[in-house]
Amino acid sequence: MNLLQVVLVTCLLSACFGEDGGGRVWKTVPRRPYLKNDFESTPLQIQTDSRLGDTVYIEVYPVVDQYSIQISNIRESSTFIVLTAPGIQSDFIINHFNLTGPIHEWKISKDNKYSKFKISCDGIEKIYDFPSSDQDTWKRQVDEIKFMPFDTATSRYKDSNWTWQDLAQVRLPNRLSLYPIEFKTNDASSARQYTHITLYTADFKAETKVDIQWDNDDYQFWIDQCNRCDGGQSYAQTRFTNVPGDIEQTWKLELSPSQLDIHCNGVKVYSYVYNNPQYSNSACIGCTAQMNMQFEYFEFNEANDKAAVEYLTPPQCTGLPESWAGVKMEPELPLPYNTRVSVSCADGYNKTSGDSEVVCLGEENFGFNSQPVCRKDCSDDKKDDDKDDDKDHDKDDDKDKDDDKDKDDDDDDKQDHGKDGGGSKMLYLGIGLGAGFVVGSLIGLVLYLVKAKCSRSAGRSNAGASYVVKNNKANVYS
């Protein structure tokens, strides 16, 4: 198969499977459905995984208004339960669950007759009495519920058929300093469309919101938390007019330490400079501090984003950095982005330092606290060289036996030839001494090469230990 055929096959496979090179795949934007549940005849059953997050956040929709249930601090023995309604907030603490391990099953229900909330974890039930002043609010009939984007801990829930269903994870992993956000919208002709994207740091404690809104051909752009100079609004707002007029549009948001570039269908439609001179006077706040953070996740906000339909995943990890000689991973490469990988050393190498687990950040990038270092085991080389020495000694023994046989033959020749025997004896003695000198020299040369090989191997390992993966600031993982 020639080079042109290889390129054509690669392109066809990429098109067939929706990939954009490097294992990047177009996927449907995840949304969380509204679930029918009355909290009475059908208690809500969920499963949480503290490795995903530590907060359950559910909005409850009665016939009138709504309220929310929040379970937070799931990682700790003290778990906070917060009930919130318009104009009302009731907090109480349950501190006797003694949670161990990451996986827990919860049941949430309410008893309108006795004005109580019931929350159980792994079969241990706690009951909360509605405050008398708020009973009318909490006793309203529930119609449906929704897991909100703030819910990071819920991994599964039971549907109306009592079947476990996986809950869509709407916070999408992507280190934005490495890879841009790319997404598609499919109805640019509709009036009043929004794309609302929230950017998160690894611990979800810092966030920034980016909005694109359009009404027919009028495109507006915001960055939340950045003030404008004219009026001191709580966002930076601008318009751009050179957006391609296609119904289906592919957007790309590229973040750098100094600016945000916005592309649509391959055309750069705007560059937002965080520290633009027009934002430099005392009445304005620049966006540098807000945008120049290490963002690890992004999310299409379900409340406001109605336009985004697909997004492009980050690339897979396809190889190891050149200096990671001897490092072995389980599972093996290639691996999806954000996969946790166990690190060990290949046969013939010893692990001398570094983390035992790293996180795939695409291509040859990995997140870690301390780089794994494997050094070549010189003792194995010494064993191999010793085996070679043994083989050489065996050859020497065979040669000695041959020399002894030759000596016997010489004795016979001496008896047969008389005077000539003395000259032959001296000749073979000289040959034997010369052979011994050569063998000794070879053994000395082998030992010298073994020592030099170990020294070079250690030098290479030390050089590898100083290698730093591009943008290697490790994520915060539990």
Tab-separated table of C-alpha atoms in Angstrom:
chain	number	residue	atom	x	y	z
A	1	MET	CA	0.000	0.000	0.000
A	2	ASN	CA	1.535	3.326	-1.067
A	3	LEU	CA	1.435	6.587	0.909
A	4	LEU	CA	-1.559	7.981	-1.001
A	5	GLN	CA	-3.599	4.847	-0.262
A	6	VAL	CA	-2.729	5.091	3.453
A	7	VAL	CA	-3.872	8.721	3.563
A	8	LEU	CA	-7.137	7.900	1.772
A	9	VAL	CA	-7.933	4.986	4.109
A	10	THR	CA	-7.193	7.136	7.164
A	11	CYS	CA	-9.492	9.894	5.929
A	12	LEU	CA	-12.300	7.438	5.163
A	13	LEU	CA	-12.082	5.841	8.607
A	14	SER	CA	-12.119	9.258	10.256
A	15	ALA	CA	-15.226	10.291	8.336
A	16	CYS	CA	-17.040	7.020	9.014
A	17	PHE	CA	-16.561	7.217	12.776
A	18	GLY	CA	-16.976	10.970	13.208
A	19	GLU	CA	-13.392	11.523	14.312
A	20	ASP	CA	-11.399	14.686	13.722
A	21	GLY	CA	-7.908	13.211	14.014
A	22	GLY	CA	-6.048	12.123	17.150
A	23	GLY	CA	-9.105	10.289	18.447
A	24	ARG	CA	-11.231	13.484	18.681
A	25	VAL	CA	-14.908	12.594	18.283
A	26	TRP	CA	-18.071	14.663	17.819
A	27	LYS	CA	-20.584	13.814	20.567
A	28	THR	CA	-24.075	14.989	21.421
A	29	VAL	CA	-24.180	17.710	24.069
A	30	PRO	CA	-25.310	15.947	27.283
A	31	ARG	CA	-28.610	17.077	28.807
A	32	ARG	CA	-30.333	15.928	31.985
A	33	PRO	CA	-34.019	15.049	31.703
A	34	TYR	CA	-36.914	16.019	33.966
A	35	LEU	CA	-38.034	12.927	35.899
A	36	LYS	CA	-41.546	12.150	37.055
A	37	ASN	CA	-41.436	11.575	40.800
A	38	ASP	CA	-43.771	12.576	43.639
A	39	PHE	CA	-41.394	11.769	46.537
A	40	GLU	CA	-44.223	9.944	48.315
A	41	SER	CA	-45.445	6.794	46.600
A	42	THR	CA	-42.070	6.618	44.796
A	43	PRO	CA	-39.050	7.656	46.879
A	44	LEU	CA	-36.164	8.981	44.875
A	45	GLN	CA	-33.280	6.496	44.856
A	46	ILE	CA	-29.841	7.633	43.757
A	47	GLN	CA	-26.272	6.420	43.884
A	48	THR	CA	-23.379	8.802	44.533
A	49	ASP	CA	-19.686	8.467	43.743
A	50	SER	CA	-17.463	10.832	45.730
A	51	ARG	CA	-14.712	10.414	43.133
A	52	LEU	CA	-16.894	12.477	40.794
A	53	GLY	CA	-17.763	15.217	43.300
A	54	ASP	CA	-19.222	15.872	46.728
A	55	THR	CA	-22.599	17.520	46.035
A	56	VAL	CA	-26.087	16.285	45.149
A	57	TYR	CA	-28.299	19.098	43.863
A	58	ILE	CA	-31.925	18.360	42.912
A	59	GLU	CA	-34.629	20.808	41.974
A	60	VAL	CA	-38.158	19.753	42.910
A	61	TYR	CA	-41.112	21.065	40.916
A	62	PRO	CA	-44.459	21.211	42.694
A	63	VAL	CA	-47.510	22.608	40.945
A	64	VAL	CA	-46.642	26.065	42.285
A	65	ASP	CA	-43.085	27.414	42.484
A	66	GLN	CA	-40.249	25.035	43.222
A	67	TYR	CA	-37.708	24.158	45.859
A	68	SER	CA	-34.383	22.363	45.951
A	69	ILE	CA	-32.665	19.661	47.951
A	70	GLN	CA	-28.920	19.778	48.358
A	71	ILE	CA	-26.697	17.146	49.961
A	72	SER	CA	-23.131	18.346	50.273
A	73	ASN	CA	-19.841	17.380	51.880
A	74	ILE	CA	-20.423	13.750	50.935
A	75	ARG	CA	-16.726	12.968	51.329
A	76	GLU	CA	-16.806	13.769	55.043
A	77	SER	CA	-18.487	12.111	58.022
A	78	SER	CA	-20.585	15.250	58.536
A	79	THR	CA	-23.048	15.614	55.672
A	80	PHE	CA	-24.957	18.860	55.200
A	81	ILE	CA	-28.559	18.755	54.012
A	82	VAL	CA	-29.905	22.050	52.678
A	83	LEU	CA	-33.554	22.586	51.726
A	84	THR	CA	-34.203	25.765	49.768
A	85	ALA	CA	-37.416	27.393	48.584
A	86	PRO	CA	-38.286	30.935	47.426
A	87	GLY	CA	-37.774	33.128	50.473
A	88	ILE	CA	-37.030	30.144	52.737
A	89	GLN	CA	-33.884	28.282	53.620
A	90	SER	CA	-33.733	25.500	56.186
A	91	ASP	CA	-30.414	23.838	57.001
A	92	PHE	CA	-29.696	20.847	59.143
A	93	ILE	CA	-26.705	18.606	59.619
A	94	ILE	CA	-26.584	14.828	59.645
A	95	ASN	CA	-23.282	13.743	61.144
A	96	HIS	CA	-23.791	10.076	61.971
A	97	PHE	CA	-23.564	8.412	58.566
A	98	ASN	CA	-19.833	7.655	58.998
A	99	LEU	CA	-19.391	7.370	55.246
A	100	THR	CA	-16.622	5.063	54.085
A	101	GLY	CA	-15.663	4.336	50.510
A	102	PRO	CA	-16.749	6.322	47.447
A	103	ILE	CA	-20.075	4.619	46.537
A	104	HIS	CA	-23.291	5.222	48.508
A	105	GLU	CA	-27.013	4.638	47.918
A	106	TRP	CA	-29.563	7.206	49.063
A	107	LYS	CA	-33.350	7.328	49.381
A	108	ILE	CA	-35.202	10.641	49.611
A	109	SER	CA	-38.911	10.890	50.354
A	110	LYS	CA	-41.401	13.046	52.237
A	111	ASP	CA	-44.469	12.433	54.327
A	112	ASN	CA	-46.979	15.232	53.865
A	113	LYS	CA	-49.281	13.869	56.554
A	114	TYR	CA	-46.625	14.150	59.255
A	115	SER	CA	-44.665	17.025	57.678
A	116	LYS	CA	-41.393	15.162	57.501
A	117	PHE	CA	-38.523	14.655	55.072
A	118	LYS	CA	-36.848	11.237	55.156
A	119	ILE	CA	-33.298	10.809	53.899
A	120	SER	CA	-31.419	7.534	54.226
A	121	CYS	CA	-27.904	6.552	53.231
A	122	ASP	CA	-26.880	2.898	52.875
A	123	GLY	CA	-29.988	1.877	54.847
A	124	ILE	CA	-29.536	4.351	57.741
A	125	GLU	CA	-32.484	6.743	57.860
A	126	LYS	CA	-32.625	10.288	59.227
A	127	ILE	CA	-35.861	12.247	59.546
A	128	TYR	CA	-36.249	16.005	59.301
A	129	ASP	CA	-39.375	17.801	60.507
A	130	PHE	CA	-40.665	20.646	58.360
A	131	PRO	CA	-40.541	23.945	60.240
A	132	SER	CA	-44.105	24.847	61.200
A	133	SER	CA	-43.815	28.249	59.520
A	134	ASP	CA	-42.783	26.639	56.215
A	135	GLN	CA	-45.028	23.576	56.125
A	136	ASP	CA	-47.287	24.950	53.415
A	137	THR	CA	-44.281	25.232	51.094
A	138	TRP	CA	-42.790	21.803	51.753
A	139	LYS	CA	-46.115	19.971	51.678
A	140	ARG	CA	-46.933	20.965	48.109
A	141	GLN	CA	-47.492	18.053	45.766
A	142	VAL	CA	-44.350	17.188	43.792
A	143	ASP	CA	-44.727	16.560	40.060
A	144	GLU	CA	-41.183	16.117	38.722
A	145	ILE	CA	-37.525	16.624	39.611
A	146	LYS	CA	-34.317	17.495	37.818
A	147	PHE	CA	-30.653	16.912	38.643
A	148	MET	CA	-29.001	20.295	38.226
A	149	PRO	CA	-25.565	21.003	36.716
A	150	PHE	CA	-24.285	21.740	40.232
A	151	ASP	CA	-24.870	18.061	41.022
A	152	THR	CA	-21.429	16.502	40.689
A	153	ALA	CA	-21.802	13.412	42.881
A	154	THR	CA	-24.864	11.568	41.543
A	155	SER	CA	-23.820	8.790	39.194
A	156	ARG	CA	-27.078	6.783	38.852
A	157	TYR	CA	-30.770	6.987	39.683
A	158	LYS	CA	-33.730	4.609	39.583
A	159	ASP	CA	-36.405	5.404	37.032
A	160	SER	CA	-40.143	4.766	37.334
A	161	ASN	CA	-39.548	1.086	36.524
A	162	TRP	CA	-37.080	0.815	39.432
A	163	THR	CA	-34.229	0.326	36.976
A	164	TRP	CA	-30.840	1.950	37.521
A	165	GLN	CA	-29.982	4.564	34.885
A	166	ASP	CA	-26.676	6.373	34.466
A	167	LEU	CA	-26.901	10.120	35.000
A	168	ALA	CA	-25.336	12.170	32.217
A	169	GLN	CA	-22.213	14.011	33.348
A	170	VAL	CA	-22.617	17.526	31.964
A	171	ARG	CA	-19.247	18.892	33.096
A	172	LEU	CA	-16.955	17.873	30.270
A	173	PRO	CA	-13.198	17.386	30.871
A	174	ASN	CA	-10.900	19.476	28.697
A	175	ARG	CA	-7.714	21.345	29.653
A	176	LEU	CA	-8.430	24.559	27.774
A	177	SER	CA	-4.795	25.678	27.731
A	178	LEU	CA	-4.133	22.649	25.506
A	179	TYR	CA	-7.296	22.226	23.427
A	180	PRO	CA	-10.001	24.709	22.339
A	181	ILE	CA	-13.718	24.249	22.950
A	182	GLU	CA	-15.362	23.259	19.667
A	183	PHE	CA	-19.119	22.831	19.233
A	184	LYS	CA	-21.855	22.921	16.607
A	185	THR	CA	-25.147	24.805	16.419
A	186	ASN	CA	-27.730	23.932	13.803
A	187	ASP	CA	-30.286	26.746	13.663
A	188	ALA	CA	-28.640	30.124	13.287
A	189	SER	CA	-31.735	31.479	11.535
A	190	SER	CA	-33.902	31.213	14.650
A	191	ALA	CA	-34.608	34.280	16.732
A	192	ARG	CA	-33.060	34.722	20.173
A	193	GLN	CA	-30.662	31.767	20.447
A	194	TYR	CA	-28.139	31.330	23.245
A	195	THR	CA	-24.955	29.407	23.808
A	196	HIS	CA	-24.008	29.636	27.470
A	197	ILE	CA	-20.748	27.906	28.474
A	198	THR	CA	-19.342	27.706	31.991
A	199	LEU	CA	-15.618	27.107	32.502
A	200	TYR	CA	-14.375	25.379	35.672
A	201	THR	CA	-11.071	24.854	37.426
A	202	ALA	CA	-10.249	21.302	38.549
A	203	ASP	CA	-11.812	21.725	41.999
A	204	PHE	CA	-14.926	23.482	40.584
A	205	LYS	CA	-14.372	26.351	43.039
A	206	ALA	CA	-13.585	28.945	40.357
A	207	GLU	CA	-15.674	29.457	37.275
A	208	THR	CA	-16.209	31.828	34.378
A	209	LYS	CA	-19.204	32.099	32.059
A	210	VAL	CA	-18.979	32.822	28.337
A	211	ASP	CA	-22.154	33.632	26.373
A	212	ILE	CA	-22.908	34.027	22.693
A	213	GLN	CA	-26.402	35.256	21.827
A	214	TRP	CA	-27.881	35.986	18.453
A	215	ASP	CA	-31.139	37.335	17.147
A	216	ASN	CA	-31.099	36.642	13.416
A	217	ASP	CA	-27.853	38.359	12.289
A	218	ASP	CA	-27.265	40.328	15.494
A	219	TYR	CA	-24.528	38.495	17.426
A	220	GLN	CA	-23.576	39.529	20.961
A	221	PHE	CA	-20.843	38.190	23.212
A	222	TRP	CA	-20.367	38.304	26.998
A	223	ILE	CA	-17.776	37.246	29.540
A	224	ASP	CA	-19.296	37.053	32.997
A	225	GLN	CA	-17.584	38.819	35.932
A	226	CYS	CA	-15.790	41.281	33.628
A	227	ASN	CA	-17.047	44.861	33.886
A	228	ARG	CA	-17.518	47.250	31.007
A	229	CYS	CA	-16.238	50.775	31.218
A	230	ASP	CA	-19.497	52.337	30.014
A	231	GLY	CA	-21.901	51.882	32.887
A	232	GLY	CA	-20.009	49.324	34.957
A	233	GLN	CA	-22.141	46.362	33.875
A	234	SER	CA	-21.383	42.962	35.342
A	235	TYR	CA	-20.202	41.520	32.038
A	236	ALA	CA	-18.123	42.428	29.018
A	237	GLN	CA	-20.374	42.765	25.966
A	238	THR	CA	-19.586	43.324	22.336
A	239	ARG	CA	-20.983	42.564	18.891
A	240	PHE	CA	-19.413	40.986	15.847
A	241	THR	CA	-20.855	41.104	12.356
A	242	ASN	CA	-18.614	38.936	10.168
A	243	VAL	CA	-20.200	35.612	11.177
A	244	PRO	CA	-20.777	33.274	8.186
A	245	GLY	CA	-24.489	33.052	7.430
A	246	ASP	CA	-24.717	29.242	7.334
A	247	ILE	CA	-27.550	27.518	9.165
A	248	GLU	CA	-25.162	24.901	10.570
A	249	GLN	CA	-22.250	26.551	12.343
A	250	THR	CA	-19.114	25.131	13.954
A	251	TRP	CA	-17.648	27.325	16.690
A	252	LYS	CA	-14.205	27.271	18.271
A	253	LEU	CA	-13.189	29.113	21.451
A	254	GLU	CA	-9.411	29.361	21.929
A	255	LEU	CA	-8.126	30.596	25.290
A	256	SER	CA	-4.643	31.980	25.811
A	257	PRO	CA	-3.126	33.869	28.776
A	258	SER	CA	-3.942	37.185	27.086
A	259	GLN	CA	-7.071	36.778	24.937
A	260	LEU	CA	-10.039	34.689	23.814
A	261	ASP	CA	-10.348	34.044	20.071
A	262	ILE	CA	-13.755	33.104	18.635
A	263	HIS	CA	-14.018	31.298	15.304
A	264	CYS	CA	-17.119	30.337	13.312
A	265	ASN	CA	-16.932	27.976	10.335
A	266	GLY	CA	-13.198	28.627	10.023
A	267	VAL	CA	-13.468	32.437	10.211
A	268	LYS	CA	-12.073	34.335	13.199
A	269	VAL	CA	-14.991	36.569	14.125
A	270	TYR	CA	-13.583	38.168	17.269
A	271	SER	CA	-10.520	38.376	19.541
A	272	TYR	CA	-11.268	39.515	23.071
A	273	VAL	CA	-8.124	40.918	24.741
A	274	TYR	CA	-8.488	40.613	28.511
A	275	ASN	CA	-6.260	43.572	29.356
A	276	ASN	CA	-7.426	45.833	26.553
A	277	PRO	CA	-6.446	49.507	27.151
A	278	GLN	CA	-10.115	50.517	27.090
A	279	TYR	CA	-10.559	48.529	30.333
A	280	SER	CA	-7.527	50.007	32.079
A	281	ASN	CA	-9.021	52.967	33.933
A	282	SER	CA	-10.081	52.799	37.578
A	283	ALA	CA	-13.782	52.400	36.738
A	284	CYS	CA	-13.218	49.077	34.940
A	285	ILE	CA	-12.032	45.606	35.852
A	286	GLY	CA	-9.908	43.695	33.346
A	287	CYS	CA	-10.485	40.012	32.586
A	288	THR	CA	-6.913	38.794	32.938
A	289	ALA	CA	-7.307	37.336	36.435
A	290	GLN	CA	-10.709	35.896	35.587
A	291	MET	CA	-9.701	34.206	32.337
A	292	ASN	CA	-6.048	33.344	32.981
A	293	MET	CA	-6.803	30.299	35.152
A	294	GLN	CA	-6.158	26.616	34.560
A	295	PHE	CA	-9.597	25.545	33.337
A	296	GLU	CA	-10.069	21.772	33.324
A	297	TYR	CA	-13.813	21.412	32.585
A	298	PHE	CA	-16.559	23.173	30.659
A	299	GLU	CA	-20.332	22.819	30.611
A	300	PHE	CA	-23.178	23.846	28.334
A	301	ASN	CA	-25.584	25.444	30.804
A	302	GLU	CA	-28.932	23.711	30.485
A	303	ALA	CA	-30.991	26.636	31.666
A	304	ASN	CA	-29.728	29.065	29.024
A	305	ASP	CA	-28.031	27.054	26.288
A	306	LYS	CA	-30.554	25.920	23.688
A	307	ALA	CA	-28.414	26.068	20.538
A	308	ALA	CA	-25.399	23.764	21.013
A	309	VAL	CA	-26.022	20.246	19.682
A	310	GLU	CA	-22.569	18.608	19.441
A	311	TYR	CA	-19.108	19.143	20.889
A	312	LEU	CA	-15.665	17.834	19.949
A	313	THR	CA	-13.902	15.688	22.551
A	314	PRO	CA	-10.213	16.270	23.395
A	315	PRO	CA	-7.698	13.906	21.731
A	316	GLN	CA	-6.636	10.546	23.076
A	317	CYS	CA	-3.271	9.843	24.656
A	318	THR	CA	-1.350	8.096	21.887
A	319	GLY	CA	2.217	7.893	23.189
A	320	LEU	CA	4.700	8.589	25.964
A	321	PRO	CA	7.153	11.486	26.099
A	322	GLU	CA	10.537	10.504	24.692
A	323	SER	CA	12.278	10.724	28.062
A	324	TRP	CA	9.843	8.326	29.782
A	325	ALA	CA	12.034	5.353	28.834
A	326	GLY	CA	11.034	2.156	30.615
A	327	VAL	CA	7.645	3.502	31.814
A	328	LYS	CA	4.782	1.030	31.448
A	329	MET	CA	1.065	1.959	31.674
A	330	GLU	CA	-2.020	-0.042	32.585
A	331	PRO	CA	-4.330	0.091	30.703
A	332	GLU	CA	-2.153	0.426	27.629
A	333	LEU	CA	-2.202	3.283	25.113
A	334	PRO	CA	-4.098	4.676	23.277
A	335	LEU	CA	-6.426	5.939	26.023
A	336	PRO	CA	-9.351	8.390	26.171
A	337	TYR	CA	-8.754	11.857	27.576
A	338	ASN	CA	-8.979	12.177	31.394
A	339	THR	CA	-8.360	8.437	31.972
A	340	ARG	CA	-6.525	7.545	35.184
A	341	VAL	CA	-3.523	5.351	34.367
A	342	SER	CA	-1.460	3.135	36.669
A	343	VAL	CA	2.287	3.524	36.137
A	344	SER	CA	4.958	0.852	36.580
A	345	CYS	CA	8.245	-0.050	34.897
A	346	ALA	CA	8.922	-2.449	32.049
A	347	ASP	CA	11.088	-5.552	32.482
A	348	GLY	CA	14.704	-4.582	33.048
A	349	TYR	CA	13.801	-1.239	34.689
A	350	ASN	CA	13.312	-0.159	38.308
A	351	LYS	CA	11.016	2.672	39.455
A	352	THR	CA	13.086	5.182	41.392
A	353	SER	CA	10.640	8.061	41.941
A	354	GLY	CA	7.377	9.701	40.888
A	355	ASP	CA	3.646	9.052	41.047
A	356	SER	CA	2.167	5.580	40.638
A	357	GLU	CA	-0.850	7.063	38.823
A	358	VAL	CA	-1.115	9.785	36.168
A	359	VAL	CA	-4.000	11.260	34.166
A	360	CYS	CA	-4.211	11.308	30.373
A	361	LEU	CA	-4.366	14.872	29.027
A	362	GLY	CA	-4.263	13.977	25.325
A	363	GLU	CA	-1.499	13.193	22.828
A	364	GLU	CA	1.724	12.881	24.908
A	365	ASN	CA	0.533	15.044	27.826
A	366	PHE	CA	-0.111	13.667	31.309
A	367	GLY	CA	-1.148	15.240	34.595
A	368	PHE	CA	0.896	14.348	37.674
A	369	ASN	CA	2.383	15.757	40.862
A	370	SER	CA	5.777	14.060	40.455
A	371	GLN	CA	6.990	12.634	37.152
A	372	PRO	CA	7.433	8.830	37.148
A	373	VAL	CA	11.078	7.824	36.583
A	374	CYS	CA	12.267	4.321	35.627
A	375	ARG	CA	15.965	3.472	35.467
A	376	LYS	CA	17.540	0.561	33.677
A	377	ASP	CA	18.479	-2.294	36.013
A	378	CYS	CA	22.238	-2.755	35.500
A	379	SER	CA	22.240	-5.994	37.518
A	380	ASP	CA	20.432	-7.702	34.646
A	381	ASP	CA	23.166	-6.555	32.268
A	382	LYS	CA	25.771	-7.881	34.709
A	383	LYS	CA	24.002	-11.271	34.758
A	384	ASP	CA	23.969	-11.359	30.974
A	385	ASP	CA	27.652	-10.423	30.862
A	386	ASP	CA	28.459	-13.097	33.467
A	387	LYS	CA	26.718	-15.649	31.250
A	388	ASP	CA	28.878	-14.472	28.366
A	389	ASP	CA	31.960	-14.827	30.577
A	390	ASP	CA	30.912	-18.385	31.485
A	391	LYS	CA	30.591	-19.185	27.810
A	392	ASP	CA	34.063	-17.744	27.207
A	393	HIS	CA	35.496	-19.848	30.075
A	394	ASP	CA	33.833	-22.968	28.639
A	395	LYS	CA	35.477	-22.195	25.327
A	396	ASP	CA	38.809	-21.781	27.146
A	397	ASP	CA	38.336	-25.164	28.864
A	398	ASP	CA	37.636	-26.779	25.518
A	399	LYS	CA	40.744	-25.119	24.133
A	400	ASP	CA	42.797	-26.410	27.088
A	401	LYS	CA	41.505	-29.925	26.405
A	402	ASP	CA	42.502	-29.539	22.793
A	403	ASP	CA	45.914	-28.283	23.914
A	404	ASP	CA	46.312	-31.337	26.204
A	405	LYS	CA	45.419	-33.587	23.322
A	406	ASP	CA	47.912	-31.799	21.144
A	407	LYS	CA	50.515	-32.267	23.908
A	408	ASP	CA	49.848	-36.005	23.939
A	409	ASP	CA	50.249	-36.063	20.208
A	410	ASP	CA	53.499	-34.152	20.642
A	411	ASP	CA	54.769	-36.805	23.046
A	412	ASP	CA	53.966	-39.456	20.507
A	413	ASP	CA	55.705	-37.443	17.844
A	414	LYS	CA	58.710	-37.041	20.127
A	415	GLN	CA	58.989	-40.782	20.500
A	416	ASP	CA	58.640	-41.242	16.786
A	417	HIS	CA	60.885	-38.423	15.601
A	418	GLY	CA	63.477	-38.091	18.301
A	419	LYS	CA	65.281	-34.772	17.942
A	420	ASP	CA	62.415	-33.052	16.200
A	421	GLY	CA	60.214	-33.515	19.301
A	422	GLY	CA	62.077	-30.903	21.304
A	423	GLY	CA	61.481	-28.168	18.738
A	424	SER	CA	57.749	-28.938	18.510
A	425	LYS	CA	57.389	-28.780	22.324
A	426	MET	CA	58.820	-25.297	22.466
A	427	LEU	CA	56.566	-24.142	19.618
A	428	TYR	CA	53.333	-25.314	21.322
A	429	LEU	CA	54.383	-23.808	24.628
A	430	GLY	CA	54.672	-20.411	22.948
A	431	ILE	CA	51.238	-20.786	21.339
A	432	GLY	CA	49.645	-21.703	24.703
A	433	LEU	CA	51.118	-18.656	26.448
A	434	GLY	CA	49.901	-16.378	23.648
A	435	ALA	CA	46.363	-17.775	23.814
A	436	GLY	CA	46.219	-17.227	27.583
A	437	PHE	CA	47.229	-13.581	27.144
A	438	VAL	CA	44.472	-13.025	24.541
A	439	VAL	CA	41.738	-14.601	26.728
A	440	GLY	CA	42.744	-12.503	29.737
A	441	SER	CA	42.617	-9.339	27.664
A	442	LEU	CA	39.116	-10.202	26.395
A	443	ILE	CA	37.802	-10.729	29.953
A	444	GLY	CA	39.187	-7.340	31.030
A	445	LEU	CA	37.568	-5.645	28.020
A	446	VAL	CA	34.138	-7.215	28.823
A	447	LEU	CA	34.246	-5.982	32.436
A	448	TYR	CA	35.175	-2.474	31.257
A	449	LEU	CA	32.242	-2.388	28.799
A	450	VAL	CA	29.773	-3.528	31.522
A	451	LYS	CA	30.891	-0.703	33.790
A	452	ALA	CA	30.633	1.878	30.989
A	453	LYS	CA	27.158	0.630	29.964
A	454	CYS	CA	25.791	1.043	33.509
A	455	SER	CA	27.229	4.540	33.746
A	456	ARG	CA	25.608	5.605	30.469
A	457	SER	CA	22.247	4.089	31.527
A	458	ALA	CA	22.273	5.995	34.824
A	459	GLY	CA	23.123	9.173	32.951
A	460	ARG	CA	20.156	8.738	30.633
A	461	SER	CA	17.833	8.059	33.582
A	462	ASN	CA	18.967	11.190	35.364
A	463	ALA	CA	18.326	13.213	32.243
A	464	GLY	CA	14.815	11.750	32.028
A	465	ALA	CA	14.089	12.732	35.611
A	466	SER	CA	14.441	16.390	34.718
A	467	TYR	CA	11.877	16.209	31.904
A	468	VAL	CA	8.686	18.205	32.377
A	469	VAL	CA	5.565	17.453	30.323
A	470	LYS	CA	4.099	20.530	28.638
A	471	ASN	CA	1.532	22.164	30.922
A	472	ASN	CA	2.072	19.468	33.529
A	473	LYS	CA	0.189	21.105	36.397
A	474	ALA	CA	-1.666	18.188	37.898
A	475	ASN	CA	-5.420	18.123	38.310
A	476	VAL	CA	-6.945	17.918	41.778
A	477	TYR	CA	-8.246	14.353	42.022
A	478	SER	CA	-9.538	12.480	44.982
